[in-house]
CSV table of C-alpha atoms in Angstrom, one decimal:
chain,number,residue,atom,x,y,z
A,1199,MET,CA,26.5,38.6,13.1
A,1200,GLN,CA,26.3,37.4,9.5
A,1201,LYS,CA,22.9,37.6,7.9
A,1202,PRO,CA,21.5,34.1,7.0
A,1203,PHE,CA,21.5,33.1,3.4
A,1204,PHE,CA,18.2,31.3,3.8
A,1205,THR,CA,15.1,32.3,5.7
A,1206,ASP,CA,12.7,30.0,4.1
A,1207,PHE,CA,13.0,26.3,3.2
A,1208,LYS,CA,12.0,26.9,-0.4
A,1209,GLN,CA,15.1,29.1,-0.8
A,1210,VAL,CA,17.1,26.1,0.4
A,1211,THR,CA,15.7,23.7,-2.2
A,1212,SER,CA,15.9,26.3,-5.0
A,1213,TYR,CA,19.6,26.7,-4.2
A,1214,MET,CA,20.4,23.0,-4.1
A,1215,ASP,CA,18.3,22.2,-7.2
A,1216,SER,CA,20.2,24.8,-9.1
A,1217,PHE,CA,23.3,22.6,-9.2
A,1218,THR,CA,23.8,20.0,-11.8
A,1219,ASN,CA,21.9,16.9,-11.0
A,1220,ILE,CA,24.1,14.0,-11.9
A,1221,ALA,CA,21.2,11.4,-11.7
A,1222,GLY,CA,19.2,13.3,-14.2
A,1223,ASN,CA,21.9,14.4,-16.6
A,1224,MET,CA,24.6,11.7,-16.5
A,1225,THR,CA,24.4,11.0,-20.2
A,1226,ALA,CA,24.1,14.5,-21.4
A,1227,ARG,CA,27.8,15.4,-21.2
A,1228,ASN,CA,31.2,14.0,-21.9
A,1229,ASN,CA,30.4,10.6,-23.3
A,1230,VAL,CA,33.0,8.3,-21.8
A,1231,LYS,CA,32.6,4.6,-20.9
A,1232,LEU,CA,31.5,3.8,-17.3
A,1233,PRO,CA,33.7,1.0,-16.2
A,1234,GLY,CA,31.8,-2.3,-15.6
A,1235,ALA,CA,28.5,-1.2,-17.2
A,1236,GLY,CA,29.7,-0.6,-20.8
A,1237,GLN,CA,27.5,2.5,-20.9
A,1238,GLN,CA,27.9,6.3,-21.3
A,1239,ALA,CA,28.7,8.6,-18.4
A,1240,PRO,CA,30.2,12.0,-17.8
A,1241,ARG,CA,34.0,12.2,-17.8
A,1242,ARG,CA,35.4,12.0,-14.2
A,1243,THR,CA,32.4,13.7,-12.6
A,1244,HIS,CA,30.7,10.6,-11.3
A,1245,ARG,CA,33.2,9.4,-8.7
A,1246,LEU,CA,33.3,8.9,-5.0
A,1247,ASP,CA,36.4,11.1,-4.5
A,1248,ARG,CA,34.1,14.1,-4.8
A,1249,MET,CA,31.7,13.0,-2.1
A,1250,ARG,CA,34.5,12.0,0.2
A,1251,ALA,CA,36.2,15.4,-0.3
A,1252,LEU,CA,32.9,17.2,0.4
A,1253,LEU,CA,32.3,15.2,3.6
A,1254,GLU,CA,35.8,15.8,4.8
A,1255,ARG,CA,35.3,19.5,4.5
A,1256,PHE,CA,32.4,19.1,6.9
A,1257,HIS,CA,34.3,16.9,9.3
A,1258,ASN,CA,32.7,13.7,8.1
A,1259,PRO,CA,29.2,13.9,9.6
A,1260,GLU,CA,28.4,10.4,8.4
A,1261,ARG,CA,30.8,9.0,11.0
A,1262,SER,CA,28.6,10.3,13.9
A,1263,PHE,CA,26.0,7.6,13.4
A,1264,CYS,CA,25.7,3.9,12.4
A,1265,SER,CA,24.1,3.3,9.1
A,1266,ILE,CA,22.3,0.7,7.0
A,1267,HIS,CA,22.8,1.1,3.2
A,1268,ILE,CA,20.1,0.1,0.7
A,1269,ALA,CA,20.4,-0.4,-3.0
A,1270,GLY,CA,18.2,-2.1,-5.7
A,1271,SER,CA,15.9,-1.3,-8.6
A,1272,LYS,CA,12.6,-1.4,-6.8
A,1273,GLY,CA,11.4,-1.2,-3.2
A,1274,LYS,CA,14.4,0.7,-1.8
A,1275,GLY,CA,12.3,3.4,-0.3
A,1276,SER,CA,9.6,1.2,1.2
A,1277,THR,CA,12.2,-1.2,2.6
A,1278,ALA,CA,14.2,1.7,4.1
A,1279,SER,CA,11.1,3.1,5.7
A,1280,TYR,CA,10.2,-0.2,7.2
A,1281,ILE,CA,13.7,-0.6,8.7
A,1282,ALA,CA,13.7,2.9,10.0
A,1283,ALA,CA,10.3,2.3,11.6
A,1284,GLY,CA,11.6,-0.8,13.3
A,1285,LEU,CA,14.7,0.9,14.6
A,1286,LYS,CA,12.6,3.7,16.0
A,1287,ALA,CA,10.4,1.1,17.7
A,1288,ALA,CA,13.5,-0.3,19.4
A,1289,GLY,CA,14.1,3.1,21.0
A,1290,ILE,CA,16.8,4.2,18.6
A,1291,LYS,CA,16.9,7.8,17.3
A,1292,THR,CA,16.9,7.1,13.5
A,1293,GLY,CA,17.5,9.2,10.4
A,1294,LEU,CA,16.1,8.2,7.0
A,1295,TYR,CA,17.4,9.4,3.7
A,1296,MET,CA,15.5,8.6,0.5
A,1297,SER,CA,14.9,9.9,-3.0
A,1298,PRO,CA,13.1,11.2,-4.9
A,1299,HIS,CA,10.3,13.1,-3.0
A,1300,VAL,CA,6.7,13.1,-4.1
A,1301,ALA,CA,5.3,16.4,-3.0
A,1302,ASP,CA,7.7,17.9,-0.4
A,1303,HIS,CA,11.5,18.0,-0.4
A,1304,ARG,CA,11.5,17.2,3.3
A,1305,GLU,CA,10.4,13.7,2.5
A,1306,ARG,CA,14.0,13.0,1.5
A,1307,PHE,CA,15.5,13.5,5.0
A,1308,THR,CA,13.5,12.6,8.1
A,1309,MET,CA,13.6,11.2,11.6
A,1310,ALA,CA,12.1,7.8,10.6
A,1311,GLY,CA,9.4,9.6,8.6
A,1312,GLU,CA,9.0,12.7,10.8
A,1313,PHE,CA,10.1,16.1,9.3
A,1314,PHE,CA,12.9,18.0,11.0
A,1315,SER,CA,12.0,21.4,12.4
A,1316,ASP,CA,12.2,24.4,10.1
A,1317,GLU,CA,14.8,25.9,12.5
A,1318,LEU,CA,17.1,22.9,12.1
A,1319,LEU,CA,16.6,22.7,8.3
A,1320,LEU,CA,17.5,26.4,7.9
A,1321,GLU,CA,20.4,26.3,10.4
A,1322,THR,CA,22.0,23.4,8.7
A,1323,ALA,CA,21.4,24.8,5.2
A,1324,ASN,CA,23.0,28.1,6.1
A,1325,GLU,CA,26.0,26.3,7.6
A,1326,ILE,CA,26.5,24.4,4.4
A,1327,LYS,CA,26.2,27.5,2.2
A,1328,ALA,CA,28.7,29.4,4.4
A,1329,ARG,CA,31.3,26.6,4.5
A,1330,LEU,CA,31.0,26.0,0.7
A,1331,GLU,CA,32.2,29.6,0.1
A,1332,GLY,CA,35.4,29.3,-1.8
A,1333,PHE,CA,35.2,25.5,-2.1
A,1334,SER,CA,35.7,23.8,-5.4
A,1335,PHE,CA,36.7,20.3,-6.5
A,1336,CYS,CA,40.1,19.9,-8.2
A,1337,GLU,CA,40.1,19.5,-11.9
A,1338,ASP,CA,40.6,15.8,-11.8
A,1339,TYR,CA,37.2,15.4,-10.1
A,1340,GLY,CA,35.2,16.9,-13.0
A,1341,GLU,CA,32.8,19.7,-12.3
A,1342,ASN,CA,34.1,22.2,-9.8
A,1343,THR,CA,30.9,22.5,-7.8
A,1344,PRO,CA,28.9,19.7,-6.0
A,1345,THR,CA,25.9,18.2,-7.8
A,1346,THR,CA,22.4,18.4,-6.4
A,1347,PHE,CA,22.4,14.9,-5.2
A,1348,GLU,CA,25.8,15.3,-3.5
A,1349,LEU,CA,24.4,18.4,-1.7
A,1350,TYR,CA,21.3,16.7,-0.6
A,1351,THR,CA,23.3,13.7,0.7
A,1352,LEU,CA,25.6,16.0,2.7
A,1353,TYR,CA,22.5,17.9,4.0
A,1354,ALA,CA,20.9,14.7,5.2
A,1355,PHE,CA,24.1,13.6,7.0
A,1356,MET,CA,24.5,17.0,8.6
A,1357,LEU,CA,20.9,16.9,9.8
A,1358,PHE,CA,21.3,13.4,11.2
A,1359,LYS,CA,24.4,14.5,13.1
A,1360,LYS,CA,23.0,17.7,14.4
A,1361,SER,CA,19.8,16.0,15.6
A,1362,GLY,CA,21.8,13.3,17.5
A,1363,CYS,CA,20.8,10.3,15.3
A,1364,GLN,CA,22.2,7.0,16.6
A,1365,TRP,CA,21.4,5.1,13.4
A,1366,ALA,CA,20.4,6.2,9.9
A,1367,VAL,CA,18.9,4.2,6.9
A,1368,ILE,CA,20.4,5.4,3.7
A,1369,GLU,CA,18.9,4.7,0.3
A,1370,THR,CA,21.1,5.0,-2.8
A,1371,GLY,CA,20.0,7.4,-5.5
A,1372,LEU,CA,21.2,5.7,-8.7
A,1373,GLY,CA,23.2,2.5,-8.9
A,1374,GLY,CA,25.5,1.9,-6.0
A,1375,ARG,CA,29.1,1.6,-6.9
A,1376,LEU,CA,29.5,5.3,-7.7
A,1377,ASP,CA,26.5,6.7,-5.9
A,1378,ALA,CA,27.3,9.6,-3.6
A,1379,THR,CA,25.9,7.6,-0.6
A,1380,ASN,CA,28.5,4.9,-1.1
A,1381,ALA,CA,31.0,7.1,0.8
A,1382,ILE,CA,29.6,5.7,4.0
A,1383,MET,CA,30.8,2.6,5.9
A,1384,PRO,CA,27.6,0.9,6.9
A,1385,LYS,CA,26.9,-1.7,9.6
A,1386,ALA,CA,24.6,-3.6,7.2
A,1387,CYS,CA,23.7,-3.6,3.5
A,1388,VAL,CA,20.3,-4.4,2.0
A,1389,LEU,CA,19.6,-5.2,-1.6
A,1390,THR,CA,16.1,-5.0,-3.0
A,1391,PRO,CA,14.8,-6.6,-6.3
A,1392,ILE,CA,16.8,-6.0,-9.5
A,1393,GLU,CA,15.2,-5.3,-12.8
A,1394,LEU,CA,16.2,-3.5,-16.0
A,1395,GLU,CA,16.2,0.2,-15.3
A,1396,HIS,CA,18.5,3.1,-16.2
A,1397,THR,CA,20.1,0.8,-18.7
A,1398,GLU,CA,21.8,3.7,-20.5
A,1399,ILE,CA,23.8,4.3,-17.3
A,1400,LEU,CA,23.9,1.0,-15.3
A,1401,GLY,CA,24.1,-1.6,-18.1
A,1402,ASP,CA,21.6,-3.4,-20.3
A,1403,THR,CA,21.5,-6.8,-18.5
A,1404,ILE,CA,20.4,-7.9,-15.0
A,1405,SER,CA,24.0,-9.0,-14.2
A,1406,LEU,CA,25.5,-5.6,-15.1
A,1407,ILE,CA,22.9,-3.7,-13.1
A,1408,ALA,CA,23.3,-6.1,-10.2
A,1409,THR,CA,27.1,-5.6,-10.3
A,1410,GLU,CA,26.7,-1.8,-9.9
A,1411,LYS,CA,24.3,-2.3,-7.0
A,1412,SER,CA,26.5,-5.0,-5.4
A,1413,LYS,CA,29.3,-2.5,-4.8
A,1414,ILE,CA,27.7,-1.2,-1.7
A,1415,ILE,CA,28.7,-4.4,0.0
A,1416,LYS,CA,31.6,-3.7,2.3
A,1417,PRO,CA,34.2,-6.1,3.9
A,1418,GLY,CA,32.7,-8.1,6.7
A,1419,VAL,CA,29.4,-6.3,6.7
A,1420,PRO,CA,26.3,-8.5,6.7
A,1421,VAL,CA,24.1,-8.4,3.6
A,1422,PHE,CA,20.3,-9.0,3.3
A,1423,VAL,CA,18.9,-9.7,-0.1
A,1424,SER,CA,15.3,-9.8,-1.3
A,1425,PHE,CA,13.8,-12.1,-3.9
A,1426,GLN,CA,16.0,-11.8,-7.0
A,1427,PRO,CA,16.4,-13.2,-10.6
A,1428,ASP,CA,19.1,-15.8,-10.6
A,1429,ASP,CA,21.5,-13.6,-12.5
A,1430,ALA,CA,21.3,-11.0,-9.8
A,1431,LYS,CA,21.5,-13.5,-7.0
A,1432,ASN,CA,24.7,-15.0,-8.4
A,1433,VAL,CA,26.3,-11.5,-8.6
A,1434,PHE,CA,25.5,-10.7,-5.0
A,1435,LEU,CA,26.7,-14.1,-3.8
A,1436,ALA,CA,30.0,-13.6,-5.5
A,1437,GLU,CA,30.5,-10.1,-4.2
A,1438,ALA,CA,29.7,-11.1,-0.7
A,1439,LYS,CA,32.1,-13.9,-0.9
A,1440,ALA,CA,34.8,-11.6,-2.3
A,1441,GLN,CA,34.2,-9.1,0.6
A,1442,GLY,CA,34.0,-11.8,3.3
A,1443,SER,CA,30.5,-10.7,4.1
A,1444,ARG,CA,27.7,-12.9,5.5
A,1445,ILE,CA,24.8,-12.9,3.1
A,1446,SER,CA,21.2,-13.8,3.9
A,1447,PHE,CA,18.6,-14.3,1.1
A,1448,LEU,CA,15.0,-13.7,1.8
A,1449,SER,CA,14.2,-16.7,-0.5
A,1450,ASP,CA,16.0,-19.0,2.0
A,1451,ALA,CA,15.0,-17.2,5.2
A,1452,LEU,CA,11.3,-16.9,4.6
A,1453,VAL,CA,9.6,-20.3,5.0
A,1454,SER,CA,6.1,-19.0,4.0
A,1455,GLU,CA,4.3,-15.7,3.2
A,1456,ASP,CA,0.5,-15.4,3.1
A,1457,VAL,CA,-0.8,-12.1,1.9
A,1458,GLN,CA,-4.5,-11.1,1.7
A,1459,LEU,CA,-5.6,-7.8,0.1
A,1460,PRO,CA,-8.7,-6.1,1.4
A,1461,SER,CA,-11.9,-7.0,-0.5
A,1462,CYS,CA,-13.2,-3.4,-0.8
A,1463,GLY,CA,-11.7,0.1,-1.0
A,1464,GLY,CA,-11.4,2.6,1.8
A,1465,LEU,CA,-8.9,5.0,3.2
A,1466,ASP,CA,-8.3,2.8,6.3
A,1467,GLU,CA,-8.0,-0.4,4.3
A,1468,ARG,CA,-5.1,-2.8,5.2
A,1469,GLN,CA,-3.8,-6.1,3.9
A,1470,SER,CA,-3.0,-9.0,6.1
A,1471,ALA,CA,0.4,-10.7,5.9
A,1472,ARG,CA,1.7,-13.7,7.8
A,1473,LEU,CA,5.4,-14.1,7.6
A,1474,ARG,CA,7.2,-17.3,8.9
A,1475,TYR,CA,11.0,-17.5,8.9
A,1476,ALA,CA,13.4,-20.5,9.2
A,1477,SER,CA,14.7,-18.8,12.4
A,1478,GLY,CA,11.4,-19.5,14.1
A,1479,LEU,CA,10.1,-16.0,13.9
A,1480,ASP,CA,6.4,-16.1,13.0
A,1481,VAL,CA,4.4,-12.8,12.7
A,1482,SER,CA,1.0,-11.8,11.6
A,1483,LEU,CA,0.7,-8.2,10.4
A,1484,SER,CA,-2.0,-5.8,9.2
A,1485,LEU,CA,-0.1,-3.6,6.8
A,1486,LYS,CA,-1.2,-0.1,5.7
A,1487,MET,CA,0.9,-0.3,2.5
A,1488,LEU,CA,-0.9,-2.5,0.0
A,1489,GLY,CA,0.4,-5.1,-2.5
A,1490,LYS,CA,2.4,-8.3,-2.5
A,1491,VAL,CA,5.6,-6.3,-3.2
A,1492,GLN,CA,5.0,-4.3,0.0
A,1493,ALA,CA,4.7,-7.5,2.0
A,1494,ASP,CA,8.0,-8.6,0.4
A,1495,ASN,CA,9.6,-5.3,1.4
A,1496,CYS,CA,8.3,-5.6,4.9
A,1497,ALA,CA,9.6,-9.2,5.1
A,1498,LEU,CA,13.1,-8.1,4.0
A,1499,ALA,CA,13.1,-5.3,6.6
A,1500,LEU,CA,12.0,-7.7,9.3
A,1501,LEU,CA,14.7,-10.2,8.3
A,1502,ALA,CA,17.4,-7.5,8.7
A,1503,LEU,CA,15.9,-6.1,12.0
A,1504,HIS,CA,15.7,-9.5,13.6
A,1505,ASP,CA,19.1,-10.6,12.5
A,1506,LEU,CA,20.7,-7.4,13.7
A,1507,GLY,CA,19.1,-7.7,17.1
A,1508,PHE,CA,16.5,-4.9,16.8
A,1509,TYR,CA,13.3,-7.0,16.9
A,1510,ARG,CA,11.1,-6.2,19.8
A,1511,LYS,CA,8.0,-8.4,19.9
A,1512,GLY,CA,4.8,-6.3,19.8
A,1513,GLU,CA,6.6,-2.9,19.3
A,1514,THR,CA,8.2,-4.0,16.0
A,1515,GLU,CA,5.0,-5.4,14.6
A,1516,LYS,CA,3.0,-2.3,15.5
A,1517,ALA,CA,5.6,0.0,13.8
A,1518,LEU,CA,5.7,-2.1,10.6
A,1519,GLU,CA,1.9,-2.2,10.4
A,1520,ASN,CA,1.5,1.6,10.7
A,1521,ASN,CA,4.3,2.4,8.3
A,1522,MET,CA,3.2,4.5,5.3
A,1523,LEU,CA,5.2,6.3,2.6
A,1524,PRO,CA,4.1,9.0,0.1
A,1525,GLY,CA,3.6,7.7,-3.4
A,1526,ARG,CA,3.3,4.0,-2.5
A,1527,MET,CA,-0.4,3.2,-3.1
A,1528,GLU,CA,-1.1,6.3,-1.0
A,1529,ARG,CA,-4.8,6.8,-0.6
A,1530,HIS,CA,-6.8,10.1,-0.6
A,1531,PHE,CA,-10.5,10.9,-1.2
A,1532,PHE,CA,-12.2,13.6,-3.1
A,1533,LYS,CA,-15.6,12.6,-4.5
A,1534,ARG,CA,-13.8,9.3,-5.4
A,1535,PRO,CA,-10.9,7.3,-3.9
A,1536,ILE,CA,-7.6,8.5,-5.5
A,1537,TYR,CA,-4.5,6.4,-5.2
A,1538,PHE,CA,-0.9,7.7,-5.8
A,1539,ASP,CA,1.8,5.2,-6.8
A,1540,GLY,CA,5.3,6.1,-8.2
A,1541,ALA,CA,5.6,2.9,-10.2
A,1542,HIS,CA,7.7,3.5,-13.3
A,1543,THR,CA,9.1,0.1,-14.5
A,1544,PRO,CA,7.2,-2.8,-16.0
A,1545,ARG,CA,7.3,-4.9,-12.9
A,1546,SER,CA,6.2,-2.1,-10.6
A,1547,ILE,CA,3.5,-0.9,-13.0
A,1548,GLU,CA,2.2,-4.5,-13.1
A,1549,SER,CA,2.2,-4.7,-9.3
A,1550,ALA,CA,0.5,-1.3,-8.8
A,1551,ALA,CA,-2.2,-2.0,-11.4
A,1552,SER,CA,-2.9,-5.5,-10.1
A,1553,THR,CA,-3.1,-4.4,-6.5
A,1554,PHE,CA,-5.4,-1.5,-7.5
A,1555,LYS,CA,-7.6,-3.9,-9.6
A,1556,ALA,CA,-7.8,-6.4,-6.8
A,1557,VAL,CA,-9.3,-3.8,-4.5
A,1558,TYR,CA,-11.5,-2.2,-7.2
A,1559,SER,CA,-12.5,-5.1,-9.4
A,1560,LYS,CA,-15.4,-3.6,-11.3
A,1561,PRO,CA,-14.8,-2.3,-14.9
A,1562,GLY,CA,-14.4,1.3,-15.8
A,1563,GLN,CA,-11.5,2.2,-13.5
A,1564,VAL,CA,-9.6,5.4,-14.3
A,1565,ALA,CA,-5.9,6.1,-14.5
A,1566,ILE,CA,-3.8,9.3,-14.8
A,1567,PHE,CA,-0.5,8.2,-16.3
A,1568,CYS,CA,2.8,9.5,-17.8
A,1569,CYS,CA,6.4,8.6,-17.4
A,1570,VAL,CA,9.7,10.5,-17.9
A,1571,SER,CA,11.8,10.0,-21.1
A,1572,GLY,CA,14.0,7.0,-21.5
A,1573,LYS,CA,11.4,4.4,-20.4
A,1574,ASP,CA,10.0,1.5,-22.4
A,1575,TYR,CA,6.9,3.4,-23.4
A,1576,ARG,CA,5.2,0.6,-25.4
A,1577,THR,CA,5.5,-2.0,-22.7
A,1578,LEU,CA,4.1,0.4,-20.0
A,1579,THR,CA,1.3,1.7,-22.2
A,1580,SER,CA,0.3,-1.9,-23.1
A,1581,MET,CA,0.1,-2.9,-19.5
A,1582,MET,CA,-2.0,0.2,-18.6
A,1583,LEU,CA,-4.4,-0.4,-21.4
A,1584,LYS,CA,-5.0,-4.0,-20.2
A,1585,ALA,CA,-5.8,-2.8,-16.7
A,1586,PHE,CA,-7.8,0.5,-17.3
A,1587,ASP,CA,-10.7,1.6,-19.5
A,1588,ALA,CA,-10.0,5.3,-19.2
A,1589,ILE,CA,-6.5,6.8,-19.2
A,1590,ILE,CA,-5.6,10.5,-18.9
A,1591,VAL,CA,-2.1,11.3,-20.1
A,1592,SER,CA,-0.6,14.3,-18.2
A,1593,ARG,CA,2.8,15.9,-17.7
A,1594,PRO,CA,5.0,14.5,-14.8
A,1595,GLY,CA,6.4,17.9,-13.9
A,1596,THR,CA,9.4,19.6,-15.5
A,1597,PHE,CA,12.3,18.3,-13.4
A,1598,LYS,CA,13.0,15.5,-15.9
A,1599,LYS,CA,12.2,15.4,-19.6
A,1600,SER,CA,9.0,13.8,-20.7
A,1601,ASN,CA,6.9,13.6,-23.9
A,1602,PRO,CA,3.2,13.3,-23.0
A,1603,SER,CA,2.1,13.8,-26.6
A,1604,LEU,CA,4.1,10.9,-27.8
A,1605,ILE,CA,2.8,8.6,-25.0
A,1606,TYR,CA,-0.8,9.7,-25.9
A,1607,GLU,CA,-0.2,8.8,-29.5
A,1608,ILE,CA,1.1,5.4,-28.5
A,1609,PHE,CA,-1.9,4.8,-26.3
A,1610,VAL,CA,-4.3,5.7,-29.2
A,1611,GLU,CA,-2.4,3.5,-31.6
A,1612,GLU,CA,-2.4,0.5,-29.3
A,1613,ALA,CA,-6.0,1.0,-28.3
A,1614,LYS,CA,-7.1,0.9,-31.9
A,1615,GLY,CA,-5.0,-2.1,-32.7
A,1616,GLY,CA,-5.7,-4.4,-29.8
A,1617,PHE,CA,-9.1,-3.6,-28.3
A,1618,PRO,CA,-12.8,-3.3,-29.4
A,1619,PRO,CA,-13.8,0.1,-30.8
A,1620,ASP,CA,-14.7,2.7,-28.3
A,1621,SER,CA,-13.8,0.4,-25.4
A,1622,LYS,CA,-11.0,2.7,-24.3
A,1623,THR,CA,-11.0,6.4,-23.4
A,1624,ILE,CA,-7.7,8.0,-23.9
A,1625,ILE,CA,-7.3,11.8,-23.2
A,1626,LEU,CA,-4.3,14.1,-23.4
A,1627,GLU,CA,-4.4,16.7,-20.6
A,1628,GLU,CA,-1.0,18.0,-19.7
A,1629,ASP,CA,-2.3,20.5,-17.1
A,1630,PRO,CA,-2.4,18.5,-13.8
A,1631,ASP,CA,-5.4,20.4,-12.4
A,1632,LYS,CA,-7.4,19.7,-15.5
A,1633,ALA,CA,-6.2,16.1,-15.7
A,1634,LEU,CA,-7.4,15.5,-12.1
A,1635,ALA,CA,-10.8,17.2,-12.8
A,1636,THR,CA,-11.2,15.1,-16.0
A,1637,ALA,CA,-10.4,11.9,-14.1
A,1638,ILE,CA,-12.9,12.7,-11.3
A,1639,GLY,CA,-15.6,13.4,-14.0
A,1640,LEU,CA,-15.0,10.0,-15.7
A,1641,CYS,CA,-15.0,8.1,-12.4
A,1642,GLY,CA,-18.2,6.3,-11.5
A,1643,GLU,CA,-19.6,5.5,-8.0
A,1644,GLN,CA,-18.0,2.1,-7.8
A,1645,GLN,CA,-14.8,3.3,-9.3
A,1646,ALA,CA,-11.5,4.9,-8.3
A,1647,ILE,CA,-8.5,6.6,-9.7
A,1648,LEU,CA,-4.9,5.5,-9.9
A,1649,VAL,CA,-2.2,8.0,-10.5
A,1650,THR,CA,1.0,6.3,-11.6
A,1651,GLY,CA,4.0,6.3,-14.1
A,1652,SER,CA,6.6,8.1,-12.0
A,1653,PHE,CA,7.0,9.7,-8.6
A,1654,TYR,CA,6.9,13.0,-10.5
A,1655,MET,CA,3.5,12.2,-12.0
A,1656,ALA,CA,2.2,11.3,-8.5
A,1657,GLY,CA,3.6,14.5,-7.1
A,1658,GLU,CA,2.1,16.7,-9.7
A,1659,ILE,CA,-1.4,15.3,-9.3
A,1660,LYS,CA,-1.1,15.2,-5.5
A,1661,GLU,CA,-0.3,19.0,-5.6
A,1662,ALA,CA,-3.3,19.5,-7.9
A,1663,LEU,CA,-5.5,17.6,-5.4
A,1664,CYS,CA,-4.1,19.9,-2.6
A,1665,ARG,CA,-5.0,23.0,-4.6
A,1666,LEU,CA,-8.5,21.5,-5.2
A,1667,THR,CA,-9.2,20.7,-1.6
A,1668,GLY,CA,-7.2,23.6,0.0
A,1669,GLU,CA,-5.1,21.1,2.0
A,1670,LYS,CA,-1.3,21.4,2.5
A,1671,SER,CA,0.8,19.2,0.3
A,1672,SER,CA,2.8,17.9,3.3
C-alpha cells in the first residue's frame, strides 16, 4: 500500500499554496491584452481549457451535483452562504465553495458552513496528488502545472462529490468569464453588486467589469441580480437576452426593505429586516450578520431560493437568521468588543464603518487597518479618518504584497491637512500581536475595535486574538 503524501491538513495547504496563484499574480508575467477588458494578463495561462482538462482527468466531479454560480464585486460570499443555508434548510446536502478564507483554509470548502472531516480532507488531497503525478498542461495552455486556485477549485468539487452533495453553491474567485469556476454548468446564476475593483485585470469601468462577471450566465439558466449601477444592469440584461436566460432583478422583485440595526453592542446582537416581494412573499428576520448590505445579500438569496422552489416557510427564515460568516462584521470579545470585517473597496469600507458606528456611536472608536497593494489608498484612508479617532496600521499578512509604511504616511498627511491638531491618533505597528494589544489599550469602556481593510488583515488580527486568548482559530 502506497504511503500517503499528506498526513496533516497543513501539509495539504502548503502543497497547494506552493503553486502559482493566478488571482494574485496575473499582471506579473507575460503582459498581453485580456480580451474584452483592455487590461494586462499572462499569456495563455488564464483560460478555461486548463480547468476543463484538469476536471476531465478527475472524471468531472462537478457533474455529480447541481450548482448555483455566483459572481460580483461585493457580497458574493455572504450571498453564497445565505443560499447554502437555505438549501440545507430544505433538506438538501449542500456544498459551499468560497474564497478567500479568513483564518482557516477549510472555510473555503464546507458543507453549508460545516467543515469536512480531517479524514475526508486528507483522503481527497492524497488522491489529487497521486493522480497529478505525470500530469502537465500542453504548451498552448500556458504554465504546465495547475495554479493554486485551480487546485482548490478541483479540491472543492472532489470533496463535494465524495461527500454526496446534491447541490453546491460556487463563488467565483476573480471576474467570471475566465475564472476557473466557470467550467461548471450551473442550474442558476447569481450576480451581486458591481463596483470598480481589480481594474488592472477586469477593466477600469463598471461596464467592463460587469461584462467579465456576466459571462457566468449560461444558455437558458435563470439569473438573479442584486441592486446594481445602471451600467452593470444594462450589461447583465443584454447578456441574459443573448443567452435566452430569464433574469430577475432584486430592484424589481423587492417591494420594500426595512432594516433596523441594534442600538447597542453585544456579541448576540442582531438586526431586524422585513422583506416584502412582488411575488407576495413577506418575511420578518432577525439577522446575525449586521449592516444594510447584509440585508440586501439575504434578500437576493431569498429571491433565488423562493424562485427555484427551495423556500420552506419557517425553516428557511430560521436558517437565514442564524447564518454567520467569518470576516463579515464577525464579533469577538476580549476586554472590549472586537469586530472583524474584510471590507476592501470604498463601498464596502463605507458600509462596514457606518454599520460599526451605528452600533457604537460614541466618539473615540478604534480601528486596525491596512489593505493590500493596488487599492485606492487615499480614498480608503480618507474614509477611515472620517469614521475613527484612533487607527493602528498593521500588516495584512504576506500572501499578497502590501505597504503599511506608505499607508501610515498617507494617514498622517491627511490627518494633518483635514482635521484639528491632535484629534487623530495614527500608529504604525506591523506586528499583529502588538497591533491588537495597542488597540485594546486605546479602547475605552464605551468603545470597540473594528479590524478591516482586507480579509487578510482580518485574518492576521484574528490569529493574534486567538494567540492572546489561547483559543483555536477555527
